[in-house]
């Protein structure tokens, strides 16, 4: 048996802090990832805006922060802008990609490198019990027989070029984009199962801030809420 030399002991002592340093760094990354995942799952999530359907409020390419607790203490109201899971209404329940494809797509969506194909942003025009129709003699939408003002509409857009007459059942929402001429919304699904109405339990939350691009960074408001 050979005796341990001073050099051996010195080398081992040097390796131990290095190993502990790597372990601490790795643990820090894991903890940060878990905390961020919990924040996104229960408090504030981040979503990518792929289209111009909510212009001028939201622009294509925007990354938005969405409060998951916004409607925990109050009901969803007319005029609110909501982020929702469109599977079963705006998007098919089955993507057709299989579980591996869905996992890869989900990872890309979570990282923000690909648009989310099943999450949408629209404005609430009708809530349970409302009678929503297009249009009044002066071309405005009506809610419960009263024409409404919509100052948030994309400049030059008509409230709707498609006629509709809908009574919103309990637990459902009638949703339209602010850029009506460039929005696939409840109007486009009138003949589909569910008639374009989205379940309230599919609502993820409310946009509260724009995170990207930097020239649009800051808190946002979805008001004015002129739909009464």
PDB file of C-alpha atoms in Angstrom:
ATOM      1  CA  UNK A   1       0.000   0.000   0.000  1.00  0.00           C
ATOM      2  CA  UNK A   2       1.416   3.354  -0.953  1.00  0.00           C
ATOM      3  CA  UNK A   3       1.088   6.319   1.362  1.00  0.00           C
ATOM      4  CA  UNK A   4      -0.980   9.251   0.254  1.00  0.00           C
ATOM      5  CA  UNK A   5       1.233  12.131  -0.670  1.00  0.00           C
ATOM      6  CA  UNK A   6       0.674  15.801   0.060  1.00  0.00           C
ATOM      7  CA  UNK A   7       0.117  16.333  -3.671  1.00  0.00           C
ATOM      8  CA  UNK A   8      -2.702  13.737  -3.740  1.00  0.00           C
ATOM      9  CA  UNK A   9      -4.401  15.341  -0.769  1.00  0.00           C
ATOM     10  CA  UNK A  10      -4.090  18.781  -2.358  1.00  0.00           C
ATOM     11  CA  UNK A  11      -5.581  17.599  -5.670  1.00  0.00           C
ATOM     12  CA  UNK A  12      -8.527  15.968  -3.904  1.00  0.00           C
ATOM     13  CA  UNK A  13      -9.157  19.115  -1.861  1.00  0.00           C
ATOM     14  CA  UNK A  14      -9.214  21.201  -5.035  1.00  0.00           C
ATOM     15  CA  UNK A  15     -11.694  18.866  -6.751  1.00  0.00           C
ATOM     16  CA  UNK A  16     -14.186  18.928  -3.872  1.00  0.00           C
ATOM     17  CA  UNK A  17     -15.038  22.686  -4.059  1.00  0.00           C
ATOM     18  CA  UNK A  18     -15.244  22.441  -7.846  1.00  0.00           C
ATOM     19  CA  UNK A  19     -17.703  19.538  -7.636  1.00  0.00           C
ATOM     20  CA  UNK A  20     -19.748  21.281  -4.965  1.00  0.00           C
ATOM     21  CA  UNK A  21     -19.811  24.407  -7.112  1.00  0.00           C
ATOM     22  CA  UNK A  22     -21.224  22.527 -10.118  1.00  0.00           C
ATOM     23  CA  UNK A  23     -23.806  20.787  -7.946  1.00  0.00           C
ATOM     24  CA  UNK A  24     -24.899  24.085  -6.418  1.00  0.00           C
ATOM     25  CA  UNK A  25     -25.192  25.700  -9.841  1.00  0.00           C
ATOM     26  CA  UNK A  26     -27.223  22.766 -11.188  1.00  0.00           C
ATOM     27  CA  UNK A  27     -29.482  22.803  -8.122  1.00  0.00           C
ATOM     28  CA  UNK A  28     -30.006  26.544  -8.589  1.00  0.00           C
ATOM     29  CA  UNK A  29     -31.045  26.039 -12.209  1.00  0.00           C
ATOM     30  CA  UNK A  30     -33.470  23.251 -11.267  1.00  0.00           C
ATOM     31  CA  UNK A  31     -35.024  25.308  -8.448  1.00  0.00           C
ATOM     32  CA  UNK A  32     -35.385  28.348 -10.714  1.00  0.00           C
ATOM     33  CA  UNK A  33     -37.027  26.203 -13.412  1.00  0.00           C
ATOM     34  CA  UNK A  34     -39.482  24.695 -10.917  1.00  0.00           C
ATOM     35  CA  UNK A  35     -40.379  28.097  -9.450  1.00  0.00           C
ATOM     36  CA  UNK A  36     -40.847  29.619 -12.931  1.00  0.00           C
ATOM     37  CA  UNK A  37     -42.989  26.660 -13.974  1.00  0.00           C
ATOM     38  CA  UNK A  38     -45.215  27.056 -10.896  1.00  0.00           C
ATOM     39  CA  UNK A  39     -45.547  30.805 -11.503  1.00  0.00           C
ATOM     40  CA  UNK A  40     -46.586  30.175 -15.106  1.00  0.00           C
ATOM     41  CA  UNK A  41     -48.983  27.399 -14.126  1.00  0.00           C
ATOM     42  CA  UNK A  42     -50.803  29.270 -11.365  1.00  0.00           C
ATOM     43  CA  UNK A  43     -50.079  33.022 -11.456  1.00  0.00           C
ATOM     44  CA  UNK A  44     -48.758  34.623 -14.651  1.00  0.00           C
ATOM     45  CA  UNK A  45     -48.130  32.887 -17.968  1.00  0.00           C
ATOM     46  CA  UNK A  46     -46.525  34.141 -21.181  1.00  0.00           C
ATOM     47  CA  UNK A  47     -48.001  33.814 -24.661  1.00  0.00           C
ATOM     48  CA  UNK A  48     -46.991  34.745 -28.209  1.00  0.00           C
ATOM     49  CA  UNK A  49     -49.376  36.700 -30.466  1.00  0.00           C
ATOM     50  CA  UNK A  50     -49.147  35.196 -33.971  1.00  0.00           C
ATOM     51  CA  UNK A  51     -51.763  37.246 -35.836  1.00  0.00           C
ATOM     52  CA  UNK A  52     -53.318  40.678 -36.168  1.00  0.00           C
ATOM     53  CA  UNK A  53     -56.804  39.639 -35.008  1.00  0.00           C
ATOM     54  CA  UNK A  54     -56.602  41.880 -31.903  1.00  0.00           C
ATOM     55  CA  UNK A  55     -55.048  44.944 -33.523  1.00  0.00           C
ATOM     56  CA  UNK A  56     -54.569  47.704 -32.585  1.00  0.00           C
ATOM     57  CA  UNK A  57     -54.457  46.460 -28.959  1.00  0.00           C
ATOM     58  CA  UNK A  58     -52.045  43.601 -29.724  1.00  0.00           C
ATOM     59  CA  UNK A  59     -49.630  43.332 -32.638  1.00  0.00           C
ATOM     60  CA  UNK A  60     -48.300  40.196 -34.387  1.00  0.00           C
ATOM     61  CA  UNK A  61     -45.115  39.097 -32.626  1.00  0.00           C
ATOM     62  CA  UNK A  62     -46.052  40.528 -29.230  1.00  0.00           C
ATOM     63  CA  UNK A  63     -45.236  38.445 -26.169  1.00  0.00           C
ATOM     64  CA  UNK A  64     -47.785  39.093 -23.442  1.00  0.00           C
ATOM     65  CA  UNK A  65     -48.000  38.335 -19.738  1.00  0.00           C
ATOM     66  CA  UNK A  66     -51.351  36.834 -18.788  1.00  0.00           C
ATOM     67  CA  UNK A  67     -52.753  36.839 -15.262  1.00  0.00           C
ATOM     68  CA  UNK A  68     -54.232  33.438 -14.437  1.00  0.00           C
ATOM     69  CA  UNK A  69     -55.914  34.879 -11.322  1.00  0.00           C
ATOM     70  CA  UNK A  70     -57.604  37.887 -12.963  1.00  0.00           C
ATOM     71  CA  UNK A  71     -61.065  36.325 -12.876  1.00  0.00           C
ATOM     72  CA  UNK A  72     -60.687  34.514  -9.567  1.00  0.00           C
ATOM     73  CA  UNK A  73     -62.315  37.361  -7.640  1.00  0.00           C
ATOM     74  CA  UNK A  74     -64.748  38.690 -10.255  1.00  0.00           C
ATOM     75  CA  UNK A  75     -66.847  37.342 -13.120  1.00  0.00           C
ATOM     76  CA  UNK A  76     -65.882  37.768 -16.736  1.00  0.00           C
ATOM     77  CA  UNK A  77     -67.662  40.846 -18.114  1.00  0.00           C
ATOM     78  CA  UNK A  78     -68.542  42.234 -21.518  1.00  0.00           C
ATOM     79  CA  UNK A  79     -65.573  44.158 -22.862  1.00  0.00           C
ATOM     80  CA  UNK A  80     -62.955  42.012 -21.127  1.00  0.00           C
ATOM     81  CA  UNK A  81     -60.132  40.649 -23.257  1.00  0.00           C
ATOM     82  CA  UNK A  82     -59.543  36.995 -22.452  1.00  0.00           C
ATOM     83  CA  UNK A  83     -56.911  34.420 -23.293  1.00  0.00           C
ATOM     84  CA  UNK A  84     -58.483  30.983 -23.628  1.00  0.00           C
ATOM     85  CA  UNK A  85     -57.879  27.378 -24.566  1.00  0.00           C
ATOM     86  CA  UNK A  86     -59.662  26.984 -27.898  1.00  0.00           C
ATOM     87  CA  UNK A  87     -59.578  23.186 -28.083  1.00  0.00           C
ATOM     88  CA  UNK A  88     -63.059  21.918 -28.810  1.00  0.00           C
ATOM     89  CA  UNK A  89     -64.212  25.274 -30.176  1.00  0.00           C
ATOM     90  CA  UNK A  90     -61.621  27.289 -32.113  1.00  0.00           C
ATOM     91  CA  UNK A  91     -59.209  24.359 -32.494  1.00  0.00           C
ATOM     92  CA  UNK A  92     -59.652  20.566 -32.764  1.00  0.00           C
ATOM     93  CA  UNK A  93     -59.275  18.485 -29.606  1.00  0.00           C
ATOM     94  CA  UNK A  94     -56.865  16.152 -31.406  1.00  0.00           C
ATOM     95  CA  UNK A  95     -53.959  17.776 -33.232  1.00  0.00           C
ATOM     96  CA  UNK A  96     -53.236  14.609 -35.227  1.00  0.00           C
ATOM     97  CA  UNK A  97     -49.506  14.798 -34.396  1.00  0.00           C
ATOM     98  CA  UNK A  98     -49.444  12.015 -31.798  1.00  0.00           C
ATOM     99  CA  UNK A  99     -48.108  12.343 -28.257  1.00  0.00           C
ATOM    100  CA  UNK A 100     -44.483  12.880 -29.320  1.00  0.00           C
ATOM    101  CA  UNK A 101     -45.434  15.642 -31.757  1.00  0.00           C
ATOM    102  CA  UNK A 102     -47.703  17.230 -29.143  1.00  0.00           C
ATOM    103  CA  UNK A 103     -44.890  17.098 -26.560  1.00  0.00           C
ATOM    104  CA  UNK A 104     -42.428  18.805 -28.926  1.00  0.00           C
ATOM    105  CA  UNK A 105     -45.017  21.411 -29.924  1.00  0.00           C
ATOM    106  CA  UNK A 106     -45.860  22.034 -26.277  1.00  0.00           C
ATOM    107  CA  UNK A 107     -42.191  22.475 -25.372  1.00  0.00           C
ATOM    108  CA  UNK A 108     -41.735  24.972 -28.192  1.00  0.00           C
ATOM    109  CA  UNK A 109     -44.849  26.873 -27.123  1.00  0.00           C
ATOM    110  CA  UNK A 110     -43.697  26.954 -23.495  1.00  0.00           C
ATOM    111  CA  UNK A 111     -40.306  28.324 -24.523  1.00  0.00           C
ATOM    112  CA  UNK A 112     -41.980  30.879 -26.784  1.00  0.00           C
ATOM    113  CA  UNK A 113     -40.166  29.789 -29.953  1.00  0.00           C
ATOM    114  CA  UNK A 114     -43.310  28.669 -31.799  1.00  0.00           C
ATOM    115  CA  UNK A 115     -46.849  30.096 -31.731  1.00  0.00           C
ATOM    116  CA  UNK A 116     -49.413  28.310 -29.570  1.00  0.00           C
ATOM    117  CA  UNK A 117     -51.906  26.628 -31.894  1.00  0.00           C
ATOM    118  CA  UNK A 118     -54.681  26.157 -29.337  1.00  0.00           C
ATOM    119  CA  UNK A 119     -54.598  29.374 -27.283  1.00  0.00           C
ATOM    120  CA  UNK A 120     -56.441  32.457 -28.550  1.00  0.00           C
ATOM    121  CA  UNK A 121     -57.050  36.059 -27.476  1.00  0.00           C
ATOM    122  CA  UNK A 122     -60.424  37.715 -28.099  1.00  0.00           C
ATOM    123  CA  UNK A 123     -62.785  40.293 -26.610  1.00  0.00           C
ATOM    124  CA  UNK A 124     -65.937  39.303 -24.760  1.00  0.00           C
ATOM    125  CA  UNK A 125     -69.017  40.688 -26.490  1.00  0.00           C
ATOM    126  CA  UNK A 126     -71.680  38.509 -24.862  1.00  0.00           C
ATOM    127  CA  UNK A 127     -71.925  36.645 -21.551  1.00  0.00           C
ATOM    128  CA  UNK A 128     -74.522  34.161 -20.300  1.00  0.00           C
ATOM    129  CA  UNK A 129     -78.066  35.277 -21.075  1.00  0.00           C
ATOM    130  CA  UNK A 130     -77.091  37.985 -23.561  1.00  0.00           C
ATOM    131  CA  UNK A 131     -78.788  38.349 -26.932  1.00  0.00           C
ATOM    132  CA  UNK A 132     -76.046  39.405 -29.373  1.00  0.00           C
ATOM    133  CA  UNK A 133     -76.880  40.340 -32.958  1.00  0.00           C
ATOM    134  CA  UNK A 134     -75.596  42.063 -36.063  1.00  0.00           C
ATOM    135  CA  UNK A 135     -76.567  44.618 -36.847  1.00  0.00           C
ATOM    136  CA  UNK A 136     -78.573  47.719 -35.921  1.00  0.00           C
ATOM    137  CA  UNK A 137     -79.815  50.057 -38.692  1.00  0.00           C
ATOM    138  CA  UNK A 138     -76.673  52.180 -38.233  1.00  0.00           C
ATOM    139  CA  UNK A 139     -74.400  49.133 -38.546  1.00  0.00           C
ATOM    140  CA  UNK A 140     -73.519  48.549 -34.893  1.00  0.00           C
ATOM    141  CA  UNK A 141     -73.687  45.302 -32.962  1.00  0.00           C
ATOM    142  CA  UNK A 142     -76.543  45.024 -30.505  1.00  0.00           C
ATOM    143  CA  UNK A 143     -76.505  43.424 -27.068  1.00  0.00           C
ATOM    144  CA  UNK A 144     -79.932  42.791 -25.566  1.00  0.00           C
ATOM    145  CA  UNK A 145     -81.464  45.024 -28.215  1.00  0.00           C
ATOM    146  CA  UNK A 146     -79.193  48.033 -27.585  1.00  0.00           C
ATOM    147  CA  UNK A 147     -76.557  49.197 -30.110  1.00  0.00           C
ATOM    148  CA  UNK A 148     -73.069  49.295 -28.582  1.00  0.00           C
ATOM    149  CA  UNK A 149     -70.085  51.577 -29.169  1.00  0.00           C
ATOM    150  CA  UNK A 150     -66.752  49.866 -29.860  1.00  0.00           C
ATOM    151  CA  UNK A 151     -63.901  52.406 -29.815  1.00  0.00           C
ATOM    152  CA  UNK A 152     -61.341  49.580 -29.675  1.00  0.00           C
ATOM    153  CA  UNK A 153     -62.106  48.409 -33.244  1.00  0.00           C
ATOM    154  CA  UNK A 154     -59.336  48.455 -35.840  1.00  0.00           C
ATOM    155  CA  UNK A 155     -59.561  51.756 -37.750  1.00  0.00           C
ATOM    156  CA  UNK A 156     -61.798  51.431 -40.790  1.00  0.00           C
ATOM    157  CA  UNK A 157     -63.284  48.076 -39.769  1.00  0.00           C
ATOM    158  CA  UNK A 158     -67.034  47.545 -39.658  1.00  0.00           C
ATOM    159  CA  UNK A 159     -68.363  45.934 -36.460  1.00  0.00           C
ATOM    160  CA  UNK A 160     -69.197  42.907 -38.613  1.00  0.00           C
ATOM    161  CA  UNK A 161     -69.880  42.134 -42.246  1.00  0.00           C
ATOM    162  CA  UNK A 162     -71.486  38.839 -41.226  1.00  0.00           C
ATOM    163  CA  UNK A 163     -74.987  38.813 -39.796  1.00  0.00           C
ATOM    164  CA  UNK A 164     -75.673  36.763 -36.682  1.00  0.00           C
ATOM    165  CA  UNK A 165     -78.288  36.469 -33.968  1.00  0.00           C
ATOM    166  CA  UNK A 166     -77.216  34.521 -30.884  1.00  0.00           C
ATOM    167  CA  UNK A 167     -78.428  34.001 -27.329  1.00  0.00           C
ATOM    168  CA  UNK A 168     -75.497  33.067 -25.106  1.00  0.00           C
ATOM    169  CA  UNK A 169     -76.278  30.072 -22.858  1.00  0.00           C
ATOM    170  CA  UNK A 170     -75.054  29.638 -19.275  1.00  0.00           C
ATOM    171  CA  UNK A 171     -71.334  29.015 -18.911  1.00  0.00           C
ATOM    172  CA  UNK A 172     -70.498  30.333 -22.400  1.00  0.00           C
ATOM    173  CA  UNK A 173     -69.016  33.445 -24.021  1.00  0.00           C
ATOM    174  CA  UNK A 174     -69.448  35.106 -27.415  1.00  0.00           C
ATOM    175  CA  UNK A 175     -66.005  36.358 -28.486  1.00  0.00           C
ATOM    176  CA  UNK A 176     -64.814  38.609 -31.304  1.00  0.00           C
ATOM    177  CA  UNK A 177     -61.453  40.025 -32.350  1.00  0.00           C
ATOM    178  CA  UNK A 178     -60.917  43.805 -32.395  1.00  0.00           C
ATOM    179  CA  UNK A 179     -59.632  43.584 -35.983  1.00  0.00           C
ATOM    180  CA  UNK A 180     -62.925  42.226 -37.297  1.00  0.00           C
ATOM    181  CA  UNK A 181     -61.829  41.914 -40.925  1.00  0.00           C
ATOM    182  CA  UNK A 182     -58.824  39.786 -39.895  1.00  0.00           C
ATOM    183  CA  UNK A 183     -60.263  37.709 -37.067  1.00  0.00           C
ATOM    184  CA  UNK A 184     -61.379  34.100 -36.934  1.00  0.00           C
ATOM    185  CA  UNK A 185     -63.773  34.285 -33.998  1.00  0.00           C
ATOM    186  CA  UNK A 186     -67.229  33.186 -32.829  1.00  0.00           C
ATOM    187  CA  UNK A 187     -68.799  34.371 -36.096  1.00  0.00           C
ATOM    188  CA  UNK A 188     -66.759  31.902 -38.142  1.00  0.00           C
ATOM    189  CA  UNK A 189     -67.990  28.948 -36.091  1.00  0.00           C
ATOM    190  CA  UNK A 190     -71.726  29.540 -36.189  1.00  0.00           C
ATOM    191  CA  UNK A 191     -72.350  26.274 -38.037  1.00  0.00           C
ATOM    192  CA  UNK A 192     -69.841  24.233 -36.020  1.00  0.00           C
ATOM    193  CA  UNK A 193     -70.560  22.214 -32.864  1.00  0.00           C
ATOM    194  CA  UNK A 194     -70.984  24.697 -30.034  1.00  0.00           C
ATOM    195  CA  UNK A 195     -71.823  27.501 -32.465  1.00  0.00           C
ATOM    196  CA  UNK A 196     -68.664  29.510 -31.780  1.00  0.00           C
ATOM    197  CA  UNK A 197     -69.461  29.832 -28.085  1.00  0.00           C
ATOM    198  CA  UNK A 198     -66.550  29.269 -25.711  1.00  0.00           C
ATOM    199  CA  UNK A 199     -66.911  27.728 -22.278  1.00  0.00           C
ATOM    200  CA  UNK A 200     -65.965  30.008 -19.396  1.00  0.00           C
ATOM    201  CA  UNK A 201     -63.892  27.235 -17.825  1.00  0.00           C
ATOM    202  CA  UNK A 202     -61.642  27.368 -20.898  1.00  0.00           C
ATOM    203  CA  UNK A 203     -60.537  30.919 -20.052  1.00  0.00           C
ATOM    204  CA  UNK A 204     -56.894  31.000 -18.958  1.00  0.00           C
ATOM    205  CA  UNK A 205     -56.718  34.625 -17.883  1.00  0.00           C
ATOM    206  CA  UNK A 206     -56.421  38.275 -18.872  1.00  0.00           C
ATOM    207  CA  UNK A 207     -53.498  40.036 -20.619  1.00  0.00           C
ATOM    208  CA  UNK A 208     -51.785  42.430 -18.207  1.00  0.00           C
ATOM    209  CA  UNK A 209     -48.516  43.440 -19.906  1.00  0.00           C
ATOM    210  CA  UNK A 210     -46.554  43.365 -23.141  1.00  0.00           C
ATOM    211  CA  UNK A 211     -43.101  41.841 -22.599  1.00  0.00           C
ATOM    212  CA  UNK A 212     -41.768  42.011 -26.160  1.00  0.00           C
ATOM    213  CA  UNK A 213     -40.837  43.859 -28.337  1.00  0.00           C
ATOM    214  CA  UNK A 214     -38.976  46.260 -26.081  1.00  0.00           C
ATOM    215  CA  UNK A 215     -40.479  49.354 -27.688  1.00  0.00           C
ATOM    216  CA  UNK A 216     -43.907  48.126 -26.510  1.00  0.00           C
ATOM    217  CA  UNK A 217     -42.732  46.858 -23.118  1.00  0.00           C
ATOM    218  CA  UNK A 218     -44.992  47.763 -20.229  1.00  0.00           C
ATOM    219  CA  UNK A 219     -48.333  47.209 -18.528  1.00  0.00           C
ATOM    220  CA  UNK A 220     -51.380  47.193 -20.756  1.00  0.00           C
ATOM    221  CA  UNK A 221     -55.040  47.935 -20.332  1.00  0.00           C
ATOM    222  CA  UNK A 222     -57.772  46.241 -22.302  1.00  0.00           C
ATOM    223  CA  UNK A 223     -60.206  49.096 -21.674  1.00  0.00           C
ATOM    224  CA  UNK A 224     -62.269  51.043 -22.682  1.00  0.00           C
ATOM    225  CA  UNK A 225     -65.053  48.567 -21.999  1.00  0.00           C
ATOM    226  CA  UNK A 226     -67.866  50.017 -24.030  1.00  0.00           C
ATOM    227  CA  UNK A 227     -69.781  46.753 -24.304  1.00  0.00           C
ATOM    228  CA  UNK A 228     -72.424  47.150 -21.606  1.00  0.00           C
TER     229      UNK A 228
END
